[in-house]
PDB file of N, CA and C in Angstrom:
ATOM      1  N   UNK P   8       0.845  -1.172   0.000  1.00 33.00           N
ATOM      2  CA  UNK P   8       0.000   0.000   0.000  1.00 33.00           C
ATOM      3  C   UNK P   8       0.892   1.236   0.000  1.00 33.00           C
ATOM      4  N   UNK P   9       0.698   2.096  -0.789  1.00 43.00           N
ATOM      5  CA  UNK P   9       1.739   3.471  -0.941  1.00 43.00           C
ATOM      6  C   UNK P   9       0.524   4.377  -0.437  1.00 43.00           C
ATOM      7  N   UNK P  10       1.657   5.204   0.478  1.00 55.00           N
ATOM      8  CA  UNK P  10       1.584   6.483   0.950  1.00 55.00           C
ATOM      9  C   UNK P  10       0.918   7.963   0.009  1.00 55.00           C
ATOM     10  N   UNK P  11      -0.356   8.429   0.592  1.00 73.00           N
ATOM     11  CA  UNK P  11      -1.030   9.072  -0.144  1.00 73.00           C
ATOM     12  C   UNK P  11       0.142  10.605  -0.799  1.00 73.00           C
ATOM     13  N   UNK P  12       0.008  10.965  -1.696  1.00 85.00           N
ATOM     14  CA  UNK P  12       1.195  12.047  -2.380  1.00 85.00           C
ATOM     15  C   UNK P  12       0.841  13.485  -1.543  1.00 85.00           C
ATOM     16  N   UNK P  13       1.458  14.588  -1.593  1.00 94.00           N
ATOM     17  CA  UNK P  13       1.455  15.224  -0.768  1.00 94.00           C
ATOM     18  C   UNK P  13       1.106  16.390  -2.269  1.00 94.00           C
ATOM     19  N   UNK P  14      -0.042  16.920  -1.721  1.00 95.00           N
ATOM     20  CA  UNK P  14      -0.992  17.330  -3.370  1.00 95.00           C
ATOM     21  C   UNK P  14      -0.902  19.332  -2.980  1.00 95.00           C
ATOM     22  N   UNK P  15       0.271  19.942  -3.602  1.00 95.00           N
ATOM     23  CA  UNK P  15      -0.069  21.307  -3.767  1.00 95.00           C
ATOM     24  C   UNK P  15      -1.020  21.816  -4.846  1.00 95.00           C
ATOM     25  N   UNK P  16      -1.426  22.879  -4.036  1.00 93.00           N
ATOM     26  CA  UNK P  16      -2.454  23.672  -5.147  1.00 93.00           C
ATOM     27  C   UNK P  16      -1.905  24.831  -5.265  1.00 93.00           C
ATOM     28  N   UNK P  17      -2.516  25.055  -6.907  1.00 93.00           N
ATOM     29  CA  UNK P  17      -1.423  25.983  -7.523  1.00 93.00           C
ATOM     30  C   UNK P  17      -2.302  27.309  -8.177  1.00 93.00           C
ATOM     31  N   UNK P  18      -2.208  28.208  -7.468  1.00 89.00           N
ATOM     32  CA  UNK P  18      -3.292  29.207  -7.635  1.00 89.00           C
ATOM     33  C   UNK P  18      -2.322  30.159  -9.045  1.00 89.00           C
ATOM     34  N   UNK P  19      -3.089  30.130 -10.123  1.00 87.00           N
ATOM     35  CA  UNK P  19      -2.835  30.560 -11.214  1.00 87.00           C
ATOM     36  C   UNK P  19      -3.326  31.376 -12.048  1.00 87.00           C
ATOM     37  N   UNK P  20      -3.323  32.712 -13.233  1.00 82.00           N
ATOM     38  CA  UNK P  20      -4.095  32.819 -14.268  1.00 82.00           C
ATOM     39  C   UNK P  20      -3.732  32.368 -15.427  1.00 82.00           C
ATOM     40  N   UNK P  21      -4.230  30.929 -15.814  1.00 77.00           N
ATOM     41  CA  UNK P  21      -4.374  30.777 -17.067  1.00 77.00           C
ATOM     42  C   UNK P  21      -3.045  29.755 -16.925  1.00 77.00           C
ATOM     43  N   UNK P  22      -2.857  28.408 -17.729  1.00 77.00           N
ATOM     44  CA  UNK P  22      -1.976  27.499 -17.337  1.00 77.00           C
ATOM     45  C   UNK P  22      -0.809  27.402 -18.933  1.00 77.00           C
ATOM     46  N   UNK P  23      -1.168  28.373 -19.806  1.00 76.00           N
ATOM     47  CA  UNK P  23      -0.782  28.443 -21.043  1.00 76.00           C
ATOM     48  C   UNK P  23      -0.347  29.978 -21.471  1.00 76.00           C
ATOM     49  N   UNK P  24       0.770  30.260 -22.661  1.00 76.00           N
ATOM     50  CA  UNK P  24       0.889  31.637 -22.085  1.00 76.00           C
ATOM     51  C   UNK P  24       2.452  31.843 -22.432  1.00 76.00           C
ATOM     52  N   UNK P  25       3.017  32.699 -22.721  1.00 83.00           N
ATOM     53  CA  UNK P  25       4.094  33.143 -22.958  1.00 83.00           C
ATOM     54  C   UNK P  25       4.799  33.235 -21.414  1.00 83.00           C
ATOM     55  N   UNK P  26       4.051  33.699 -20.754  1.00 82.00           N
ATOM     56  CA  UNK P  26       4.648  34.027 -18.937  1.00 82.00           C
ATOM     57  C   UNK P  26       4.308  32.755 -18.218  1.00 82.00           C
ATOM     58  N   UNK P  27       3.723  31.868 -18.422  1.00 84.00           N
ATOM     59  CA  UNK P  27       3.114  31.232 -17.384  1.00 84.00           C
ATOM     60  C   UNK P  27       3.704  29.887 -18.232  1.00 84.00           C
ATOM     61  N   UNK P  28       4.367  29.249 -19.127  1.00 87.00           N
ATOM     62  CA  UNK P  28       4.194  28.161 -19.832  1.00 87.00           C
ATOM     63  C   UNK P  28       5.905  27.901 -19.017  1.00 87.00           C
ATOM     64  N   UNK P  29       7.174  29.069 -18.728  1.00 91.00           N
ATOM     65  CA  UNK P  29       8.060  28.175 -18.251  1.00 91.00           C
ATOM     66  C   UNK P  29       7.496  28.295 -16.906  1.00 91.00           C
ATOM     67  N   UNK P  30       6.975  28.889 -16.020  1.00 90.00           N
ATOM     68  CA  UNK P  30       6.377  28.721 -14.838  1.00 90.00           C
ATOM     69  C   UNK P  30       5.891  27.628 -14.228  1.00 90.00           C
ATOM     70  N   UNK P  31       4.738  26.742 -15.300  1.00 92.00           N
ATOM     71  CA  UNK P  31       3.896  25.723 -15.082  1.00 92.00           C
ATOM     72  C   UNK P  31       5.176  24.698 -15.427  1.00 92.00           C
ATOM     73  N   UNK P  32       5.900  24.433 -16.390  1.00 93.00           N
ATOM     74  CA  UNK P  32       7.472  23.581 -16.919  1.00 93.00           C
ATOM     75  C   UNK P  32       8.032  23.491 -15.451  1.00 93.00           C
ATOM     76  N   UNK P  33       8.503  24.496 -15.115  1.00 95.00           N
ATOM     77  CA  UNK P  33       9.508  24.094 -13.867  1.00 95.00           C
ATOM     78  C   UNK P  33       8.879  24.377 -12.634  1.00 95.00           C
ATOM     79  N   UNK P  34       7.313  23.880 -12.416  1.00 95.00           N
ATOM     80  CA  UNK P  34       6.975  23.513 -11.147  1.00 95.00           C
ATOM     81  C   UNK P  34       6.772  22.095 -11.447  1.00 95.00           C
ATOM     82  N   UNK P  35       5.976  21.833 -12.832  1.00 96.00           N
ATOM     83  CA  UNK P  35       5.779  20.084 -12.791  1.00 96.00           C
ATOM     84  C   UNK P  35       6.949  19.785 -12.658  1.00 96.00           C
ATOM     85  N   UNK P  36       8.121  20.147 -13.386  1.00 97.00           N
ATOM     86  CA  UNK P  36       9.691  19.357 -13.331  1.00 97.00           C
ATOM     87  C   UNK P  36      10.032  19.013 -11.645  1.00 97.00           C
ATOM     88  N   UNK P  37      10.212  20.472 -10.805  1.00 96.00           N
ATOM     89  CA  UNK P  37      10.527  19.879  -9.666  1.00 96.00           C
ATOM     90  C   UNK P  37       9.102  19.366  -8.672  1.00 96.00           C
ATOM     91  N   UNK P  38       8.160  19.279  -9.492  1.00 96.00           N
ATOM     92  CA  UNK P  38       6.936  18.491  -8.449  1.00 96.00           C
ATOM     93  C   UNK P  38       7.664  16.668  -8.682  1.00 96.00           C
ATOM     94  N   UNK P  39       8.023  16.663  -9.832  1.00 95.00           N
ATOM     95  CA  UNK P  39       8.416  15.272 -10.074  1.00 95.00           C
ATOM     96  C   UNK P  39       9.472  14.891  -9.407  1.00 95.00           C
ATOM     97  N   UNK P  40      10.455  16.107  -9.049  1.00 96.00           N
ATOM     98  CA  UNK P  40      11.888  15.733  -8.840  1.00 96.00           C
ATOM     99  C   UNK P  40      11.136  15.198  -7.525  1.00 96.00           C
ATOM    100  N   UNK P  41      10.530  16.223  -6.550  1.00 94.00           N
ATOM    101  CA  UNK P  41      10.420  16.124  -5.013  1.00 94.00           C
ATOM    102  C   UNK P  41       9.095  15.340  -4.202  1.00 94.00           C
ATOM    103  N   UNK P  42       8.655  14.500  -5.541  1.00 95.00           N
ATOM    104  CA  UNK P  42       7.509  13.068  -5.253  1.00 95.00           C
ATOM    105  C   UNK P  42       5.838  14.293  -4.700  1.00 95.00           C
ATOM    106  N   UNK P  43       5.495  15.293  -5.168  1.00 96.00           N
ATOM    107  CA  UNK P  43       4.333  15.856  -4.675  1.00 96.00           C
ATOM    108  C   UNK P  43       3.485  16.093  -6.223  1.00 96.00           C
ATOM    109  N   UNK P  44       2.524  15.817  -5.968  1.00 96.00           N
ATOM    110  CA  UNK P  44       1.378  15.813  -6.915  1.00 96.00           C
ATOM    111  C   UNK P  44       0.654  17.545  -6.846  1.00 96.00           C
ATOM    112  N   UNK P  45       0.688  18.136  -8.045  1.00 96.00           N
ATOM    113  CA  UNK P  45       0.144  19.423  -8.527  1.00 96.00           C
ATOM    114  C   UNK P  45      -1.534  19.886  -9.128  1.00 96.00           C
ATOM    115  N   UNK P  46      -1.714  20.444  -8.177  1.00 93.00           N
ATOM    116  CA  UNK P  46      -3.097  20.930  -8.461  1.00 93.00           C
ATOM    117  C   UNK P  46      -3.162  22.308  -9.368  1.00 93.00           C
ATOM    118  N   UNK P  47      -3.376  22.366 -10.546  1.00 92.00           N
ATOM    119  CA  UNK P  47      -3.900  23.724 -10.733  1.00 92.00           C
ATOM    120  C   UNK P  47      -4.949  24.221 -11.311  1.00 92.00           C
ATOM    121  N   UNK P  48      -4.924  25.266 -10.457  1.00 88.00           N
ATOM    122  CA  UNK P  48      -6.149  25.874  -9.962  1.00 88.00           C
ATOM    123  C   UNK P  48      -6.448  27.587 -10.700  1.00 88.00           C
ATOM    124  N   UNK P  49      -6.328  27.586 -12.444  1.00 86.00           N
ATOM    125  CA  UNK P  49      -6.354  28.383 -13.178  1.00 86.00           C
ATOM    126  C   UNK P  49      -7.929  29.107 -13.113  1.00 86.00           C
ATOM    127  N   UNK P  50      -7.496  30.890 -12.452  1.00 81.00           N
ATOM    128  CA  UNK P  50      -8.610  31.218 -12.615  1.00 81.00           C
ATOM    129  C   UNK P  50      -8.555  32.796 -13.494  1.00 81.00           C
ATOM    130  N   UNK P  51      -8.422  34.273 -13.459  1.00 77.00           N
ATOM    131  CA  UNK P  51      -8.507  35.224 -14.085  1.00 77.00           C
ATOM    132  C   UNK P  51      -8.256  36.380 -12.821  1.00 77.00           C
ATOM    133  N   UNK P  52      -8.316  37.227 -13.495  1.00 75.00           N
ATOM    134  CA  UNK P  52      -7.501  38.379 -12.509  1.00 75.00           C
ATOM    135  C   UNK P  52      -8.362  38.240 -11.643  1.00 75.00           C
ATOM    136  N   UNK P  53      -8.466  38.767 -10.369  1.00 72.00           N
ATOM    137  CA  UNK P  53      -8.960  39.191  -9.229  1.00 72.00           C
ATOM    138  C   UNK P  53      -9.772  40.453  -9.247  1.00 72.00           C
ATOM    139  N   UNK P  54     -10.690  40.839  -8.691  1.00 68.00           N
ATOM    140  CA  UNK P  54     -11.035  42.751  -8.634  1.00 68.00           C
ATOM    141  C   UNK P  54     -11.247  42.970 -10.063  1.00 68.00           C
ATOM    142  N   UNK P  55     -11.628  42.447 -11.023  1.00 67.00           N
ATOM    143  CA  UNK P  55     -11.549  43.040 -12.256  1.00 67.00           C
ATOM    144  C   UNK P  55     -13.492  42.938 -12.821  1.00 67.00           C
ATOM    145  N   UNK P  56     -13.987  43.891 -13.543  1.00 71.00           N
ATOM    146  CA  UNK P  56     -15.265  43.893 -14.158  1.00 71.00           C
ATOM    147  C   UNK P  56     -15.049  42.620 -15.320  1.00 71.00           C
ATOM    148  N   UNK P  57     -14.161  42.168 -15.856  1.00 69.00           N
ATOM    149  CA  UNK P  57     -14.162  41.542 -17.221  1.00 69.00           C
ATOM    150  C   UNK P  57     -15.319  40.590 -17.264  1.00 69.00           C
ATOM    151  N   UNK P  58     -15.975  39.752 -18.516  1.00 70.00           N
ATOM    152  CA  UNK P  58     -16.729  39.175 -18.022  1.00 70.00           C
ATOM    153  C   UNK P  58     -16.761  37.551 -17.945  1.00 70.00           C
ATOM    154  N   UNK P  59     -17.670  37.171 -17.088  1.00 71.00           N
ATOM    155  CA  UNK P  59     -17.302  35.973 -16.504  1.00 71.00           C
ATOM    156  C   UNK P  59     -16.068  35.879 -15.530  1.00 71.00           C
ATOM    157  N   UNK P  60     -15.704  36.972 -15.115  1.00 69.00           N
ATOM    158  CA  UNK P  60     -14.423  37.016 -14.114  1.00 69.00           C
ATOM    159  C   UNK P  60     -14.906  35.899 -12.497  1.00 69.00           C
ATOM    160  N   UNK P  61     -16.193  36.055 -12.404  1.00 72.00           N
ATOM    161  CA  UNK P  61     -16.210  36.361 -11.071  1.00 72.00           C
ATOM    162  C   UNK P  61     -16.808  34.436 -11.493  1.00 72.00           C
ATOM    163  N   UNK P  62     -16.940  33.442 -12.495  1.00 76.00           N
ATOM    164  CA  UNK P  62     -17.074  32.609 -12.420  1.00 76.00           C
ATOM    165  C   UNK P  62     -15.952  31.592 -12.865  1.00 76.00           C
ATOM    166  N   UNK P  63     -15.284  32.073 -13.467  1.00 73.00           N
ATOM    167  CA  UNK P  63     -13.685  31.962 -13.543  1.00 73.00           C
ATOM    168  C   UNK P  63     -12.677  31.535 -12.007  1.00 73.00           C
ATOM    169  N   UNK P  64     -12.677  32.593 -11.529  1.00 74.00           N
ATOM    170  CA  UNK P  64     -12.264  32.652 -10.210  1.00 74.00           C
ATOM    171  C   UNK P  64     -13.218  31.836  -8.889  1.00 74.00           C
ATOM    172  N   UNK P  65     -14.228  31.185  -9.490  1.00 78.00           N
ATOM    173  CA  UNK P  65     -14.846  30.269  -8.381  1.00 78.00           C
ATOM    174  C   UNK P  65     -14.343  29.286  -8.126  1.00 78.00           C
ATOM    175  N   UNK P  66     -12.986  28.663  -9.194  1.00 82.00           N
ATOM    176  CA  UNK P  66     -11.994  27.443  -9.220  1.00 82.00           C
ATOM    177  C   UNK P  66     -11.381  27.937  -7.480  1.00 82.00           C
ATOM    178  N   UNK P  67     -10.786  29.463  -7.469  1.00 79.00           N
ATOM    179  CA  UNK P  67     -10.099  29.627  -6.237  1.00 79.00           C
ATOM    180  C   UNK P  67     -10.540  29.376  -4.832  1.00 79.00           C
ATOM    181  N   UNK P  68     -11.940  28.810  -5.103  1.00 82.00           N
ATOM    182  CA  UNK P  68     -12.473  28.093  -3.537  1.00 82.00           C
ATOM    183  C   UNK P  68     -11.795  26.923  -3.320  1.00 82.00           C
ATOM    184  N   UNK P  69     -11.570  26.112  -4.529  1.00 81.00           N
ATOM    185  CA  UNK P  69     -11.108  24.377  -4.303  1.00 81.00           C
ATOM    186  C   UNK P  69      -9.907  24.324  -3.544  1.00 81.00           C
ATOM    187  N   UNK P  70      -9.295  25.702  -3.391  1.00 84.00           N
ATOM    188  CA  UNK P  70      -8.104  25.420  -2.610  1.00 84.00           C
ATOM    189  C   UNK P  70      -8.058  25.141  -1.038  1.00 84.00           C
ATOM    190  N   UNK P  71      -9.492  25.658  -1.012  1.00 84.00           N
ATOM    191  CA  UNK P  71      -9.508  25.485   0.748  1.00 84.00           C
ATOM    192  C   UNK P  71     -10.034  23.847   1.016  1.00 84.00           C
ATOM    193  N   UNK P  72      -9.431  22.919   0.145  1.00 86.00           N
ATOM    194  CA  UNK P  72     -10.133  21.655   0.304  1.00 86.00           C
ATOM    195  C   UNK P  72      -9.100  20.767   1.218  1.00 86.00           C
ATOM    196  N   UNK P  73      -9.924  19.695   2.240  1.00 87.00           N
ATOM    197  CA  UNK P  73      -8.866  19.155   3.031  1.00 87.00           C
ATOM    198  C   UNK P  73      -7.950  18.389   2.355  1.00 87.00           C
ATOM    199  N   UNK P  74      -8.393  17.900   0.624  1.00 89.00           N
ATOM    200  CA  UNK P  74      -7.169  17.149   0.110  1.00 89.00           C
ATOM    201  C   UNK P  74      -6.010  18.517  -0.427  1.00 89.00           C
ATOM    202  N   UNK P  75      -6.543  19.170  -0.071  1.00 92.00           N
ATOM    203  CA  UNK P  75      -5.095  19.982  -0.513  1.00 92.00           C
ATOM    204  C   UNK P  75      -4.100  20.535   0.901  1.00 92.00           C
ATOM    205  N   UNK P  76      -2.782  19.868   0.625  1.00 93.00           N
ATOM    206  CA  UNK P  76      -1.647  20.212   1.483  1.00 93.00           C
ATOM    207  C   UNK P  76      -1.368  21.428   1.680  1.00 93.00           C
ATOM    208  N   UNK P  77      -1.009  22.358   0.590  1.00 92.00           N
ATOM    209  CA  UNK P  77      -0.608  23.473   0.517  1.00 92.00           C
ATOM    210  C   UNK P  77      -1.080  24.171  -0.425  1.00 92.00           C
ATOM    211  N   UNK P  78      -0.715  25.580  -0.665  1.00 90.00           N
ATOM    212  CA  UNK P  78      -0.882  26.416  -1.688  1.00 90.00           C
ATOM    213  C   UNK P  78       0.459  27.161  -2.047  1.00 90.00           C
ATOM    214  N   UNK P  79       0.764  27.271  -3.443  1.00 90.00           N
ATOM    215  CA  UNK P  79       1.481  27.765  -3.855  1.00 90.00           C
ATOM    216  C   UNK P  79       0.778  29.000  -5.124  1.00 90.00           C
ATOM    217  N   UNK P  80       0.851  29.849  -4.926  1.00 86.00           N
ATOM    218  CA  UNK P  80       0.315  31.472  -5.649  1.00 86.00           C
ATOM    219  C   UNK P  80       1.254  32.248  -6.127  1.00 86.00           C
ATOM    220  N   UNK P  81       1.156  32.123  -8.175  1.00 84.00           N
ATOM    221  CA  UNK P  81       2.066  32.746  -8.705  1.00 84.00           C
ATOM    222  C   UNK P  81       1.021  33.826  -8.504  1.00 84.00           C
ATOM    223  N   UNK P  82       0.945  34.474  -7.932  1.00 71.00           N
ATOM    224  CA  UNK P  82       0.353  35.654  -8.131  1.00 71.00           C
ATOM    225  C   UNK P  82       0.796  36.547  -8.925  1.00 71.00           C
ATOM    226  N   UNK P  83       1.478  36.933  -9.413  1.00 70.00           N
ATOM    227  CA  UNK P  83       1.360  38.104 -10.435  1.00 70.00           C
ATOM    228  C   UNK P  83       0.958  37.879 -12.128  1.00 70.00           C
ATOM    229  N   UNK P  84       0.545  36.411 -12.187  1.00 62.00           N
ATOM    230  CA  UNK P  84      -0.490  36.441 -12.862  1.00 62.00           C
ATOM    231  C   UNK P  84      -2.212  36.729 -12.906  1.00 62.00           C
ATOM    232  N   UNK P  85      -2.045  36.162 -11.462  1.00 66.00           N
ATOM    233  CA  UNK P  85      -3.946  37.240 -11.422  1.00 66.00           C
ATOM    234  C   UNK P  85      -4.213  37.768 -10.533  1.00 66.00           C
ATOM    235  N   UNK P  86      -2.921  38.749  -9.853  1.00 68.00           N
ATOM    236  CA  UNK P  86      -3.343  39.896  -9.030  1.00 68.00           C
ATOM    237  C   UNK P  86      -2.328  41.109  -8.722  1.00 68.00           C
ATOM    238  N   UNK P  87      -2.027  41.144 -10.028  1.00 66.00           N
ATOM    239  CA  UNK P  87      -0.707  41.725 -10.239  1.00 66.00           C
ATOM    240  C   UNK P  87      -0.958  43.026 -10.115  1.00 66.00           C
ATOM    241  N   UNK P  88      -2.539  43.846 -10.142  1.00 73.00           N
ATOM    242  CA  UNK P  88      -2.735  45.167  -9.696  1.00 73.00           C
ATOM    243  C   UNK P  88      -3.517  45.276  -8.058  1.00 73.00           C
ATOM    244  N   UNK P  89      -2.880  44.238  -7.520  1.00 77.00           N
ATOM    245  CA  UNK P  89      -3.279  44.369  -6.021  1.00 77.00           C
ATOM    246  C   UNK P  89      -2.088  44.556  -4.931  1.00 77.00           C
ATOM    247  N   UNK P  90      -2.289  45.120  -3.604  1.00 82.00           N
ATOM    248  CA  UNK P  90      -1.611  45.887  -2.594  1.00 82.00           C
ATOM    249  C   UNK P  90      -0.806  44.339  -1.883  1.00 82.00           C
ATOM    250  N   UNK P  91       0.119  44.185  -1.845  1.00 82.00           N
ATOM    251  CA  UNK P  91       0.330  43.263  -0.775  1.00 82.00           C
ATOM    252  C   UNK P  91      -0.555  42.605   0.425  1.00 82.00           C
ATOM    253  N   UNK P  92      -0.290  43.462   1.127  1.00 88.00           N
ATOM    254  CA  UNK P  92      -2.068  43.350   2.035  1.00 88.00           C
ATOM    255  C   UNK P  92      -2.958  42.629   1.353  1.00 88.00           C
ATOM    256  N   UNK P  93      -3.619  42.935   0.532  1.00 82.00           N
ATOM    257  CA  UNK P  93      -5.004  42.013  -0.430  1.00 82.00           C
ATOM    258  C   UNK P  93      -4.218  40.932  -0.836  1.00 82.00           C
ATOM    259  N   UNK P  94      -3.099  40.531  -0.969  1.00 81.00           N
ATOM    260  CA  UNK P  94      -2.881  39.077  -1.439  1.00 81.00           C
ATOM    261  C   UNK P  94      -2.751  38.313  -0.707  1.00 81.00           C
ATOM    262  N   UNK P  95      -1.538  38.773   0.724  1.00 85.00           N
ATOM    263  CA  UNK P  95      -1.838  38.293   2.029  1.00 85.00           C
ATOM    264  C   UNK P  95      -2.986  37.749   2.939  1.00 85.00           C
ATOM    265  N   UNK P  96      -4.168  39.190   2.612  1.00 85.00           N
ATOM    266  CA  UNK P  96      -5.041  38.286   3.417  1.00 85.00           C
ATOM    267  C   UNK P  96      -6.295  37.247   2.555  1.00 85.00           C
ATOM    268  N   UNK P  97      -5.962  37.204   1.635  1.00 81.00           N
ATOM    269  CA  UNK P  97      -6.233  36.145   0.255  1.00 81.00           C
ATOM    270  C   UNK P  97      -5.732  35.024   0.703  1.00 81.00           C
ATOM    271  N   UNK P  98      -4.347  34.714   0.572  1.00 83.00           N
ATOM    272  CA  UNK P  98      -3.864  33.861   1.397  1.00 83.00           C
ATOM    273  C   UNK P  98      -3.923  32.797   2.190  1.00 83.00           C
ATOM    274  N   UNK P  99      -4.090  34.000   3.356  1.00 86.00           N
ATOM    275  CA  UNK P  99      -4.432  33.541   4.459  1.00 86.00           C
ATOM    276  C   UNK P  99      -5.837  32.895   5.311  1.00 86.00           C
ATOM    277  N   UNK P 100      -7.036  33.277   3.956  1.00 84.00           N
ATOM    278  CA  UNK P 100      -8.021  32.083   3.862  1.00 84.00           C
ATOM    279  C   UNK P 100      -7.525  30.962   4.188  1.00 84.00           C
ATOM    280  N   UNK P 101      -6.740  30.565   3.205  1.00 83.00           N
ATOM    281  CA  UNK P 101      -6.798  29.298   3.223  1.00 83.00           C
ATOM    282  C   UNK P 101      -6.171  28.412   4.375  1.00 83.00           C
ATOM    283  N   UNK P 102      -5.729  29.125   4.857  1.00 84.00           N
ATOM    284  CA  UNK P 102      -5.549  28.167   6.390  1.00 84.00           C
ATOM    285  C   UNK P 102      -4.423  27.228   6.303  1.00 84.00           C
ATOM    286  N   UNK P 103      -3.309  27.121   4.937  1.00 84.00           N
ATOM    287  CA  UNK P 103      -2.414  26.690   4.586  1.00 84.00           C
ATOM    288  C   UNK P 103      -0.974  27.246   4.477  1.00 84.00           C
ATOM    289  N   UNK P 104      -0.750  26.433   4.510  1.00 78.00           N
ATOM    290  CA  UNK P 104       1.272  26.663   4.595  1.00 78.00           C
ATOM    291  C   UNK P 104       1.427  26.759   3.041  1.00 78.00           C
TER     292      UNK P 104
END
């Protein structure tokens, strides 16, 4: 019986992309090197009118799920016009390391 994988979630905009394609490359590379299984969790900017934004970004609830270990947030793909503070306490929802 093997040991359940240790599953980060990967708070993202968009998993494809001129900015985001070596990003997503060298997290699967070292998710493989370091035996943890990758969640991502592609949603659209934050705070923004665009449309369908705000159903886009309903992916960013799944992170508060008990199968997820951690969170990892490239953020400056979808909240790259927000204060420190607002990403922090974004964050810090989730109740994760």
């Amino acid at each position: 019986m093997s040991a359940e994988s240790t599953v980060i979630g990967v708070l993202i905009k968009d998993v494809d992309g001129t900015f985001q394609d070596p990003i997503v490359n060298g997290l699967l590379n070292e998710a493989s090197k370091q035996g943890v299984s990758l969640l991502f969790l592609p949603g659209h900017d934050l705070c923004t009118k665009h449309s369908y934004a705000e159903q886009f970004n309903s992916v960013y609830a799944y992170a508060k799920s008990s199968r997820i270990d951690g969170i990892l947030s490239v953020t400056n793909t979808f909240n790259a016009h927000q204060t420190p503070e607002f990403i922090q306490d974004m964050l810090e929802r989730y109740n994760k390391p």
